[in-house]
PDB file of C-alpha atoms in Angstrom:
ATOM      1  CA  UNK A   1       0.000   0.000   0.000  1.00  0.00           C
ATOM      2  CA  UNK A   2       1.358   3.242  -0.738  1.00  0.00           C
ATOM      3  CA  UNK A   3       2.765   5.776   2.089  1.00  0.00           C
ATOM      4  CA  UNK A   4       0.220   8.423   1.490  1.00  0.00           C
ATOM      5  CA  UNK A   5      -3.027   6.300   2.064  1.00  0.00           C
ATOM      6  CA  UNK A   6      -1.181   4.491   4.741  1.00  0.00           C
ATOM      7  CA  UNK A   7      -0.970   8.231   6.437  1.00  0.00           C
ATOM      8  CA  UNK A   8      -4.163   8.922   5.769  1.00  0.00           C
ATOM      9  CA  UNK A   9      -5.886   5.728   7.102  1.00  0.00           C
ATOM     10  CA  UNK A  10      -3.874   6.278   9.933  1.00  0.00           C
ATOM     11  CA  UNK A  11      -5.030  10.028  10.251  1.00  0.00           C
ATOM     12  CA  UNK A  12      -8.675   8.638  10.169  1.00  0.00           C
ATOM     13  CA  UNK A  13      -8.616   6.495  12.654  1.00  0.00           C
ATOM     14  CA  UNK A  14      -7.009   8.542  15.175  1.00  0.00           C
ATOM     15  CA  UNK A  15      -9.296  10.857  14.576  1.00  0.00           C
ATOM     16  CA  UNK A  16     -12.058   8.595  14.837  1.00  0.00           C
ATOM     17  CA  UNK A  17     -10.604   7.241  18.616  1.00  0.00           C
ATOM     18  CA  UNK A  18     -10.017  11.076  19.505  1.00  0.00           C
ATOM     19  CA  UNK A  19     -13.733  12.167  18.633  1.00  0.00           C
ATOM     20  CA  UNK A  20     -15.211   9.084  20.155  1.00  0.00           C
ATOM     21  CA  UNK A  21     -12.793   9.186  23.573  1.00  0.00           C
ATOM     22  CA  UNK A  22     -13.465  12.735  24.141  1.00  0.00           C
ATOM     23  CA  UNK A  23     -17.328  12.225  23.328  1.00  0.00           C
ATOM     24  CA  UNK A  24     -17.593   9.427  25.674  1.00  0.00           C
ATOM     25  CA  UNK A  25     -15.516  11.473  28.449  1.00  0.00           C
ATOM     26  CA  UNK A  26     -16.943  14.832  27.779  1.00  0.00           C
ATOM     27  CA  UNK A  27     -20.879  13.093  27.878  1.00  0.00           C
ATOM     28  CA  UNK A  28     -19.902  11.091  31.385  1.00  0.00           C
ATOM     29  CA  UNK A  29     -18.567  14.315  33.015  1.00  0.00           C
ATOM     30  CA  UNK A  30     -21.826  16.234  31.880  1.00  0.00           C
ATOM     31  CA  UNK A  31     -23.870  13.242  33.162  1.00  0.00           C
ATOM     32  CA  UNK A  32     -22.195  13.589  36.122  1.00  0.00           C
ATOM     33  CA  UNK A  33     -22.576  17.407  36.301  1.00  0.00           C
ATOM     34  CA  UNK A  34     -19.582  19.118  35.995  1.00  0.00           C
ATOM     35  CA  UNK A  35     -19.573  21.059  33.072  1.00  0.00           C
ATOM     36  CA  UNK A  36     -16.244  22.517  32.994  1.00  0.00           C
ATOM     37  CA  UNK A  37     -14.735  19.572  32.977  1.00  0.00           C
ATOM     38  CA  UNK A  38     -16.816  18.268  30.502  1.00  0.00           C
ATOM     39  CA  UNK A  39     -16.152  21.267  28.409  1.00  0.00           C
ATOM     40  CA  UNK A  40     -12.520  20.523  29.125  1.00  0.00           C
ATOM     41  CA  UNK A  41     -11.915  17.699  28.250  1.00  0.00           C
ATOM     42  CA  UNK A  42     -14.335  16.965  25.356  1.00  0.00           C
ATOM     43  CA  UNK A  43     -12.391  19.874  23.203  1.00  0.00           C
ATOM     44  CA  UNK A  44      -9.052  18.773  24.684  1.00  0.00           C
ATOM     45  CA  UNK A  45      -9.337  14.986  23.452  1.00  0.00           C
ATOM     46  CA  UNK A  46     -10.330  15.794  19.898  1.00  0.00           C
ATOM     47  CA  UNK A  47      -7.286  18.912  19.613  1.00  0.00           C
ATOM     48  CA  UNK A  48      -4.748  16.712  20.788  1.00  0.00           C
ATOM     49  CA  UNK A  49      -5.960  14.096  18.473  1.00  0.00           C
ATOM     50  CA  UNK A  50      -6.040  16.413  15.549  1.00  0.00           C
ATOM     51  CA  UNK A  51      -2.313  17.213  16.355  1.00  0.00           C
ATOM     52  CA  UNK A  52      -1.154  13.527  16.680  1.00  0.00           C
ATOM     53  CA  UNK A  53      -3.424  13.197  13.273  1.00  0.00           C
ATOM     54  CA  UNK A  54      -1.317  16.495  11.649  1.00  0.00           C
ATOM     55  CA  UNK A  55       2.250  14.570  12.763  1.00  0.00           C
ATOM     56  CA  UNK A  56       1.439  10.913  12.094  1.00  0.00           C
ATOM     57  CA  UNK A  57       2.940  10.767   9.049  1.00  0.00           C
ATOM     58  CA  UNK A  58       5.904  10.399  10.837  1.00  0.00           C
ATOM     59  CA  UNK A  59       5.192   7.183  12.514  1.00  0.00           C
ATOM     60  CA  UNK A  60       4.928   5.832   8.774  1.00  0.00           C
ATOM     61  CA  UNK A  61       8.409   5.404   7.061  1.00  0.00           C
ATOM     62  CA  UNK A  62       9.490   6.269   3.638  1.00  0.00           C
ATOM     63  CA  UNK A  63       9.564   4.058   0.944  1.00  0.00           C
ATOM     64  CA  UNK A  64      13.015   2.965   0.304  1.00  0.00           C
ATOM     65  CA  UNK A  65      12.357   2.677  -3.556  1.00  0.00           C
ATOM     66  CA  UNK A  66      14.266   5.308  -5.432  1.00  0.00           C
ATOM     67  CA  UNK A  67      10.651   6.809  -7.139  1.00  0.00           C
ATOM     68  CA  UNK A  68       8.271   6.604  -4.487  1.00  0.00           C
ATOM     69  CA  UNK A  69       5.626   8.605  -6.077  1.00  0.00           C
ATOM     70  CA  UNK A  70       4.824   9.601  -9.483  1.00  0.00           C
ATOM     71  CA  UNK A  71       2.676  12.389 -10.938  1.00  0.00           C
ATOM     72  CA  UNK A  72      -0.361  10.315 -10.503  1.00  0.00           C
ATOM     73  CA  UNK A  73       0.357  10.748  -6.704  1.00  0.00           C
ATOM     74  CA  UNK A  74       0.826  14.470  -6.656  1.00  0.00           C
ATOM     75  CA  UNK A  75      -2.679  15.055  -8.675  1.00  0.00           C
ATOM     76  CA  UNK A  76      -4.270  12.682  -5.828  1.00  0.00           C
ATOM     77  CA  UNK A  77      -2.707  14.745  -3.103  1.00  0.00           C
ATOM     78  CA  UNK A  78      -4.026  17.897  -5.320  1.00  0.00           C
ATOM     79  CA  UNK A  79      -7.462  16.676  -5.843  1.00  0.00           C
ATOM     80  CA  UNK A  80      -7.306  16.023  -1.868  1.00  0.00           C
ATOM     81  CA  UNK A  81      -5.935  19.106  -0.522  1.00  0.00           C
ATOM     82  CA  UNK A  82      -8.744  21.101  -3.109  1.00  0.00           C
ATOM     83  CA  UNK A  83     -11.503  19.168  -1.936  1.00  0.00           C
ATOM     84  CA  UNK A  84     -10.665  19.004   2.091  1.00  0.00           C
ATOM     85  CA  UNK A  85     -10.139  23.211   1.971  1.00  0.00           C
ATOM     86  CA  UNK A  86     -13.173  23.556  -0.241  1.00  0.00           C
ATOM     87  CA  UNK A  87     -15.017  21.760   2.558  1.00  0.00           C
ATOM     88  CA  UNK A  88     -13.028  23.697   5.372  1.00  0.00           C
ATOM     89  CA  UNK A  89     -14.145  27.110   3.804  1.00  0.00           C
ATOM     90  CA  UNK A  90     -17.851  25.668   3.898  1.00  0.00           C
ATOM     91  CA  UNK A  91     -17.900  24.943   7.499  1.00  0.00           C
ATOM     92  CA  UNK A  92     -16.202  28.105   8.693  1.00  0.00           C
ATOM     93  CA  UNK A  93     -18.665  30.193   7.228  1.00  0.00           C
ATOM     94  CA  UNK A  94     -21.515  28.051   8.159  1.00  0.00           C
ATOM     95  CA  UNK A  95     -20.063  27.474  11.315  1.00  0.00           C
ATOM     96  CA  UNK A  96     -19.943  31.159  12.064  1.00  0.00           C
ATOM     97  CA  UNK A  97     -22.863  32.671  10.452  1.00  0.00           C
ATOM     98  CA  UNK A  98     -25.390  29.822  11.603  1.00  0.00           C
ATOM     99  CA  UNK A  99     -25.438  30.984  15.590  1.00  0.00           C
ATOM    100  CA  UNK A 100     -26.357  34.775  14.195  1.00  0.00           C
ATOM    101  CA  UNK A 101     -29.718  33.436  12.452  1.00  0.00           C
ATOM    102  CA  UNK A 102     -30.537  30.818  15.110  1.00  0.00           C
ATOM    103  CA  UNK A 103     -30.235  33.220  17.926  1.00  0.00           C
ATOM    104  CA  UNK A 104     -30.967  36.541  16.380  1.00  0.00           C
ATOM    105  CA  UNK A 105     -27.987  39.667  16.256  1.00  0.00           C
ATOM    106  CA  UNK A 106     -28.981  40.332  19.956  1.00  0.00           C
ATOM    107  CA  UNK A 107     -27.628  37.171  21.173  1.00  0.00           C
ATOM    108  CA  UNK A 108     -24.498  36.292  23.197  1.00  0.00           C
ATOM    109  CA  UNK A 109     -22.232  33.292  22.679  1.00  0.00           C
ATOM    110  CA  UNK A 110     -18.940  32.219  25.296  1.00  0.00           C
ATOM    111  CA  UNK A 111     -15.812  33.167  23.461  1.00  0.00           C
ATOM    112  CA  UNK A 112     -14.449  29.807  23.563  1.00  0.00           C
ATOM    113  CA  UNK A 113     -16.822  28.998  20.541  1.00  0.00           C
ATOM    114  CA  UNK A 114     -14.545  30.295  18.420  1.00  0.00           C
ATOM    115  CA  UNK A 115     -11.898  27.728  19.719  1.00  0.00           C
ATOM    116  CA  UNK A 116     -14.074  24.899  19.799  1.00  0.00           C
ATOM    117  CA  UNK A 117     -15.281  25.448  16.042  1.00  0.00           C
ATOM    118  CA  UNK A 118     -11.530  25.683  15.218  1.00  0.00           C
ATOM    119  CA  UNK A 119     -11.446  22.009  16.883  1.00  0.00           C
ATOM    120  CA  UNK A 120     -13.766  21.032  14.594  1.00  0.00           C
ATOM    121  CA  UNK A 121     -12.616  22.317  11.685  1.00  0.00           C
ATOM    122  CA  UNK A 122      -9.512  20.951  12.001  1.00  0.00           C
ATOM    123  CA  UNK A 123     -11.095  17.175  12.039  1.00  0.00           C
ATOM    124  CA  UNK A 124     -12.971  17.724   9.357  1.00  0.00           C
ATOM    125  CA  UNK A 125     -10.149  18.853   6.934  1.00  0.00           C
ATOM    126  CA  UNK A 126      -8.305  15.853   8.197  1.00  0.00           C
ATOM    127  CA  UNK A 127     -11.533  13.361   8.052  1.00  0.00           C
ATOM    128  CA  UNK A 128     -11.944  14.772   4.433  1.00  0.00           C
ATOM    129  CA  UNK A 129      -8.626  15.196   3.089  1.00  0.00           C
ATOM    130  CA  UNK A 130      -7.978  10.973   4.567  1.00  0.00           C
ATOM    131  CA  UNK A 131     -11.249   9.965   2.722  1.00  0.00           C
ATOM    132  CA  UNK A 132     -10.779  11.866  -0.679  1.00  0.00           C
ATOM    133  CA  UNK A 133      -6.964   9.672  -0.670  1.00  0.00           C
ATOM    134  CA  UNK A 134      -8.453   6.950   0.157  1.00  0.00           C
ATOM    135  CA  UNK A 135     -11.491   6.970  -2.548  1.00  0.00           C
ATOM    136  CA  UNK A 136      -8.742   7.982  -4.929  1.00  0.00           C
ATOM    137  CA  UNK A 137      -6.413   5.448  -4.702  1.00  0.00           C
ATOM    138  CA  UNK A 138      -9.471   2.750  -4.025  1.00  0.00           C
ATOM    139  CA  UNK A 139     -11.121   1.186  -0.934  1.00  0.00           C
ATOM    140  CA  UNK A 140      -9.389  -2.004  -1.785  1.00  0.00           C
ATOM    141  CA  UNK A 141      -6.025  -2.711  -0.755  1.00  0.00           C
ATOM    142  CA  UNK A 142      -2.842  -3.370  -3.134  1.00  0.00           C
ATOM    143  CA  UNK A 143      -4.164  -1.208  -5.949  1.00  0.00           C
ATOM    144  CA  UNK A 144      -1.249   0.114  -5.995  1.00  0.00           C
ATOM    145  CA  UNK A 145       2.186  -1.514  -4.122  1.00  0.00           C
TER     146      UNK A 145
ATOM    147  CA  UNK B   1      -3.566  39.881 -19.631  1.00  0.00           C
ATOM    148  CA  UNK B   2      -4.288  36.034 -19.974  1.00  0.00           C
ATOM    149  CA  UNK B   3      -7.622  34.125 -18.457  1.00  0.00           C
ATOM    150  CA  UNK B   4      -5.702  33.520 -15.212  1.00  0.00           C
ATOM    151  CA  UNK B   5      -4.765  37.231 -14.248  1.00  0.00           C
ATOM    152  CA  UNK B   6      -8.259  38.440 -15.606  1.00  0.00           C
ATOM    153  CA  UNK B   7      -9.656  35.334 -12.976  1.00  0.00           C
ATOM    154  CA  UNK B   8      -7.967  37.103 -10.313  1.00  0.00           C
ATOM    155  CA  UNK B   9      -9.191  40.765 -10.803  1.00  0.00           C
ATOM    156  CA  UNK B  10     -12.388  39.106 -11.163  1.00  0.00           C
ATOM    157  CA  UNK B  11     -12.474  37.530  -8.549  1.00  0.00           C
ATOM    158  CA  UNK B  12     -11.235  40.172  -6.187  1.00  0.00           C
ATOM    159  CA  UNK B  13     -13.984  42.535  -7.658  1.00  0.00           C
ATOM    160  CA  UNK B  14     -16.971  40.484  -7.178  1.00  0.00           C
ATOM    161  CA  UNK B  15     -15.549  39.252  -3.484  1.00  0.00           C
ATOM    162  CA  UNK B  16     -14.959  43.083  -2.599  1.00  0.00           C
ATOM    163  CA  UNK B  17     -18.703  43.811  -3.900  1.00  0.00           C
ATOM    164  CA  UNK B  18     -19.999  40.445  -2.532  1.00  0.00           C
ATOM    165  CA  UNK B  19     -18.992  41.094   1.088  1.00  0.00           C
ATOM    166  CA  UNK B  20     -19.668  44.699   0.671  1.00  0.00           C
ATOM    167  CA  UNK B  21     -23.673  44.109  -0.194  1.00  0.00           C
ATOM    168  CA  UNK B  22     -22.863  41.250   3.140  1.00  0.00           C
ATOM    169  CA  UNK B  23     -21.976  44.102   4.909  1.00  0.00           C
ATOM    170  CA  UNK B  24     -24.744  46.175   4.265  1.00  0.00           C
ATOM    171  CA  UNK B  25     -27.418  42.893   4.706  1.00  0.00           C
ATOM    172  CA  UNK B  26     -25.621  42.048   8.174  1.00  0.00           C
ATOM    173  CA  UNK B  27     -26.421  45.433   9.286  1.00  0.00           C
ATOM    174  CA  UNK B  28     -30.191  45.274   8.105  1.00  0.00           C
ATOM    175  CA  UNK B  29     -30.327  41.951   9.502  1.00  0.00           C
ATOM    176  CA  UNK B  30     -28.859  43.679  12.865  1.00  0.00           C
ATOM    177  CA  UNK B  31     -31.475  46.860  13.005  1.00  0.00           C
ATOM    178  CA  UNK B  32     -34.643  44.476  12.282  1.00  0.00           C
ATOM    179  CA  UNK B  33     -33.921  41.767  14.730  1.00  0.00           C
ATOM    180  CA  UNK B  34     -34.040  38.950  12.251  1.00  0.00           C
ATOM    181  CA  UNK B  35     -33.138  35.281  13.597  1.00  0.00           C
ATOM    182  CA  UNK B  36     -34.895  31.886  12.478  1.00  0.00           C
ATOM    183  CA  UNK B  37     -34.406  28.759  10.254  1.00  0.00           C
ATOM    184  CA  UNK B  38     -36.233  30.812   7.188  1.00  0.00           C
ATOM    185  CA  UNK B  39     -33.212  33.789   7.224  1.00  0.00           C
ATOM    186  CA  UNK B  40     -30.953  31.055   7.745  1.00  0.00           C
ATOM    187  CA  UNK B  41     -32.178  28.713   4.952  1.00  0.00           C
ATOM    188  CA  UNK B  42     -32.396  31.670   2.474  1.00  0.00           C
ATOM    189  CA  UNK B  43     -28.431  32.169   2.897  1.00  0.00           C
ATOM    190  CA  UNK B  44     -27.513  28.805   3.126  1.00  0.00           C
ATOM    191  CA  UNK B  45     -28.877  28.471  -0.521  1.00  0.00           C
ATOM    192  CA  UNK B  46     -28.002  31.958  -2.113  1.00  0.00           C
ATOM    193  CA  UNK B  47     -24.608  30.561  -0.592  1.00  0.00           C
ATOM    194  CA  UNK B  48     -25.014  27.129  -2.317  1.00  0.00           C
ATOM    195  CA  UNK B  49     -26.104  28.379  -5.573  1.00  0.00           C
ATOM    196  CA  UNK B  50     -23.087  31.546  -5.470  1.00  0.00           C
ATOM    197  CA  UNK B  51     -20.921  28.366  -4.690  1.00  0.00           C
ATOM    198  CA  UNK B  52     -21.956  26.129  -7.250  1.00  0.00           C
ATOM    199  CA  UNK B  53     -21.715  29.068  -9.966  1.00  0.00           C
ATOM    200  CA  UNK B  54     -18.093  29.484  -8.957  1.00  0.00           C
ATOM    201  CA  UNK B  55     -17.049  26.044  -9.367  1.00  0.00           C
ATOM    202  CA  UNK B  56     -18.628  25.491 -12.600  1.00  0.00           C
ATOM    203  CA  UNK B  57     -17.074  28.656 -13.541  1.00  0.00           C
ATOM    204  CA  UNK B  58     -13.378  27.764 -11.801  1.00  0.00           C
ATOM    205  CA  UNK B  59     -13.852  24.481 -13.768  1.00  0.00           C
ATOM    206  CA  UNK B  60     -14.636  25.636 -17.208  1.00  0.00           C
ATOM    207  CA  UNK B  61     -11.537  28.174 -16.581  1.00  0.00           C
ATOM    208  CA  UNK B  62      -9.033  24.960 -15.477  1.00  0.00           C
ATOM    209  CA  UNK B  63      -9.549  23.474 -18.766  1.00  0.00           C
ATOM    210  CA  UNK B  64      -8.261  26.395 -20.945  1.00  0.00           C
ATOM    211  CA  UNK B  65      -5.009  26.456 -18.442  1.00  0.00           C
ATOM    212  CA  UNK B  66      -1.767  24.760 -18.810  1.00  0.00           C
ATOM    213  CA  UNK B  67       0.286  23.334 -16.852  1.00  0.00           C
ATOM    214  CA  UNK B  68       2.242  26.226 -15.726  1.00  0.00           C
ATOM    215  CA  UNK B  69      -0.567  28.402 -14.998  1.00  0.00           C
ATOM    216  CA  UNK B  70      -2.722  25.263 -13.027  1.00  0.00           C
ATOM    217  CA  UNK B  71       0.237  25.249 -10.820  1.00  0.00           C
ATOM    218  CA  UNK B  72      -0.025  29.052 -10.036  1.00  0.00           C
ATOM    219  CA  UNK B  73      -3.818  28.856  -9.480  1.00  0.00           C
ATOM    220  CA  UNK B  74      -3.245  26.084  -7.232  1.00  0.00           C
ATOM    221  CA  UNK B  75      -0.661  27.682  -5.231  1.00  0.00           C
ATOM    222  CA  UNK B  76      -2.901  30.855  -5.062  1.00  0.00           C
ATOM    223  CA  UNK B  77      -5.900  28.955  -3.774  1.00  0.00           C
ATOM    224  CA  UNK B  78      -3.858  27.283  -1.114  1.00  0.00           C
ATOM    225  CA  UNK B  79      -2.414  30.613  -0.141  1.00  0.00           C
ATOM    226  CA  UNK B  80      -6.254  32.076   0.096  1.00  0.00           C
ATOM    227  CA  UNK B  81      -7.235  29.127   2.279  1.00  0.00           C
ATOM    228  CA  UNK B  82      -4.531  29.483   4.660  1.00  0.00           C
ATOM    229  CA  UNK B  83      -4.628  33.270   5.477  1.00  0.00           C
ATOM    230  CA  UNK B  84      -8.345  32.196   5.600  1.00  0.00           C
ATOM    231  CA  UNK B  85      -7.353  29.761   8.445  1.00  0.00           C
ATOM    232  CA  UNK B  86      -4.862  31.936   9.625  1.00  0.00           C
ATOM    233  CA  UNK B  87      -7.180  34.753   9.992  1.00  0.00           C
ATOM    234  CA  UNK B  88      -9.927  32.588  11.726  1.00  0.00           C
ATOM    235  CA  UNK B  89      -7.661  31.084  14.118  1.00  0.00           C
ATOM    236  CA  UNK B  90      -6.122  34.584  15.345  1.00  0.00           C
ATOM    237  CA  UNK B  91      -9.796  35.786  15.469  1.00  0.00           C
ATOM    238  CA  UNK B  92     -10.605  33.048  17.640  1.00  0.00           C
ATOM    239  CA  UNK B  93      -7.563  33.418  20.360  1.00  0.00           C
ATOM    240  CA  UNK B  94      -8.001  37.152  20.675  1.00  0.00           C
ATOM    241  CA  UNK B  95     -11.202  37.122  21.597  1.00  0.00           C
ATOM    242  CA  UNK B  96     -10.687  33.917  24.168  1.00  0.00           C
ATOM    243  CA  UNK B  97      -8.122  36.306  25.498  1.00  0.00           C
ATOM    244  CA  UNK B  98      -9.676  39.491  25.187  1.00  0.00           C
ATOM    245  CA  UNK B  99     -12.528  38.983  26.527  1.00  0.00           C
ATOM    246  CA  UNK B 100     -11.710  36.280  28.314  1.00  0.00           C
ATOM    247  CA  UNK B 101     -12.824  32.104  29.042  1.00  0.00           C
ATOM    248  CA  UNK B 102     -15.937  33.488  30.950  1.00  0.00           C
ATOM    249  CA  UNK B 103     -17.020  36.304  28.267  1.00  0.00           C
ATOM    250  CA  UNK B 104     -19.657  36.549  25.438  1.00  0.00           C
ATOM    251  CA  UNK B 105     -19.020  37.556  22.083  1.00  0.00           C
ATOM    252  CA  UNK B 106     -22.211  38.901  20.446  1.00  0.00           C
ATOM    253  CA  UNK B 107     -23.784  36.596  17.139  1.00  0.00           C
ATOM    254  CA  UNK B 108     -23.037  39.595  14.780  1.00  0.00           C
ATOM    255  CA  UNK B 109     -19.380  39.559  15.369  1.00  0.00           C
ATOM    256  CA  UNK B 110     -19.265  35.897  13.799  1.00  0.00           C
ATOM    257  CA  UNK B 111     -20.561  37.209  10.314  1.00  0.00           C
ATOM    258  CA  UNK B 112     -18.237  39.952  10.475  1.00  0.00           C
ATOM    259  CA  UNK B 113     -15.561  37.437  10.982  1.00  0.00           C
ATOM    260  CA  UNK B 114     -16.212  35.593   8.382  1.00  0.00           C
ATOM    261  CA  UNK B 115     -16.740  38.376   5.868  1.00  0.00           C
ATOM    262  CA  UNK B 116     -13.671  39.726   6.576  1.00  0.00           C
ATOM    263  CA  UNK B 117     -11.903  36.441   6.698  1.00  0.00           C
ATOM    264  CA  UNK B 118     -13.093  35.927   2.980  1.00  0.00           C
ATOM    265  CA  UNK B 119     -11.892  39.196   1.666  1.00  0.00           C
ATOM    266  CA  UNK B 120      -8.690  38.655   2.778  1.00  0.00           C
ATOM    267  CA  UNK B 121      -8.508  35.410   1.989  1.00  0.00           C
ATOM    268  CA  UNK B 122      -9.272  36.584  -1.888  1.00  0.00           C
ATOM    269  CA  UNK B 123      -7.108  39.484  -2.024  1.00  0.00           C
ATOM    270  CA  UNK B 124      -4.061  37.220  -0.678  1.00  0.00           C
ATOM    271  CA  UNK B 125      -5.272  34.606  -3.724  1.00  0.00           C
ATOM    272  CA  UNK B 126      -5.629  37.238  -6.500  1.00  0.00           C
ATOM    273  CA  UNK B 127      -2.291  38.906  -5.555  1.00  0.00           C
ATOM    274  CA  UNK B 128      -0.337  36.272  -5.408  1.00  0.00           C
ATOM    275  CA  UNK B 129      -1.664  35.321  -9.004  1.00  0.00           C
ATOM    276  CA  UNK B 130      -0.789  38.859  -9.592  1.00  0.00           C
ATOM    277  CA  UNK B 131       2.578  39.511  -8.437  1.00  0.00           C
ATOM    278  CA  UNK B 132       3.913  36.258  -9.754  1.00  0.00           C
ATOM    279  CA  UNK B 133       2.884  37.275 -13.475  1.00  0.00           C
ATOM    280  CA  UNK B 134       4.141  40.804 -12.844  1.00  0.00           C
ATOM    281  CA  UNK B 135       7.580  39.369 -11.523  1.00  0.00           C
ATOM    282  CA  UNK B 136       7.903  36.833 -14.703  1.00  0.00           C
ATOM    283  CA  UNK B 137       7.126  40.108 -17.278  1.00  0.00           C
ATOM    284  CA  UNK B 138       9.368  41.882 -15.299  1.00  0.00           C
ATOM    285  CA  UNK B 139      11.764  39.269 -15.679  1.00  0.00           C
ATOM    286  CA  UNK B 140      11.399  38.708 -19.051  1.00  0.00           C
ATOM    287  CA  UNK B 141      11.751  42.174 -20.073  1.00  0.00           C
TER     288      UNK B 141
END
């Protein structure tokens, strides 16, 4: 399997663990009623994962063959990249302009929204960068070895 | 002037009127009060359809490119989506520490954000298109 889905499979599920970890954690400590930590540590799961998702490539090593990716590689990577930022622009400006209509231009949100919808969009550049690679090169494995 | 440059000054004049008449429907938005899923709904598809529009048209456009000039476009667009990022991500810590963990922001600054994060996102894109072909005539002559 080539490096690049490798990274990206990889980059999936950790984000997938992340999400679900900090779901799980940040849902018990609500059930149990404290909020803050809650808050805490359901947006501190999913950054941290986002950041082990960034730097996982380097868990992966390089291919030792002397061409280890061709043009074909660098238009999948360009395809990806377009499509995950295409889909990071959407949910920024959804993100921020759906609160004003929902609550009206005389409500109040906490500031940490801000930092919370960066969480977010983080995973889902990563989440849609992995899966546009992946669809590329194929679900199946050994497409391409 | 070749399609790509005359893409960019497109581009940065419809964005600059775009978020201009934004501007101006934020504010009415603001002095009538309006919130709901209908206001919402309406944007979300003048958004989709503006959207759609601009990838048909950025897709039509990639076809008469070459290779040379794909690469610059690219390179632009990733530039624009960055600052974007950039610009959303310093937004988002100075007002955590401007206002604080415990603050409020109020809705209508979120727009604004936005907006603003999308004009500069397209100005950083259409200059860098730009600049490079003004530094390669520059070269060349």
């Amino acid at each position: 399997m080539i490096r690049q889905k490798k990274v990206a499979i990889l980059r999936l599920k950790i984000i997938a663990v992340s999400m679900l970890a900090g779901l799980l954690i940040g849902l018990g400590a609500g059930l149990a009623r404290n909020h803050k930590f809650a808050l805490i540590l359901g947006s501190f799961i999913p950054a941290v994962g986002n950041l082990v998702a960034i730097l996982c490539f380097m868990f992966i090593p390089k291919e030792q063959a002397k061409i280890s990716h061709d043009e074909r590689d660098e238009l999948i990577k360009k395809r990806a990249l377009y499509i995950s930022y295409c889909v990071m622009l959407s949910v920024v400006v959804i993100g921020l302009t759906v609160p004003f209509f929902m609550s009206g231009p005389d409500g109040m949100i906490p500031s940490y929204y801000l930092n919370i919808l960066l969480i977010a969009i983080l995973s889902v550049t990563i989440v849609t960068e992995s899966v546009a690679v992946i669809f590329q090169y194929g679900w199946q494995e050994g497409e391409k070895s | 002037m070749n399609s790509l440059q005359k893409k960019a000054w497109f581009e940065l004049f419809t964005t600059t009127v775009a978020v201009i008449i934004s501007g101006i429907g934020v504010g009415i938005l603001v002095h009538f009060n309006a919130k709901g899923v209908v206001g919402l709904m309406s944007f979300l598809i003048a958004g989709l359809i503006v959207g759609l529009y601009s990838h048909l048209r950025e897709v039509r456009l990639w076809a008469n490119l070459d290779e040379r000039e794909k690469k610059i476009a690219f390179r632009a667009f990733v530039l624009g989506a960055y600052t974007f990022v950039l610009f959303v991500v310093i937004a988002s810590f100075a007002t955590l520490f401007l206002i604080g963990g415990r603050g409020r922001i109020a809705v209508y600054a979120l727009p604004v954000i936005s907006l603003i994060g999308i004009f500069i996102s397209q100005f950083m894109s259409s200059a860098a298109i730009l600049i490079r072909f003004a530094r390669e005539q520059a070269d060349g002559q």
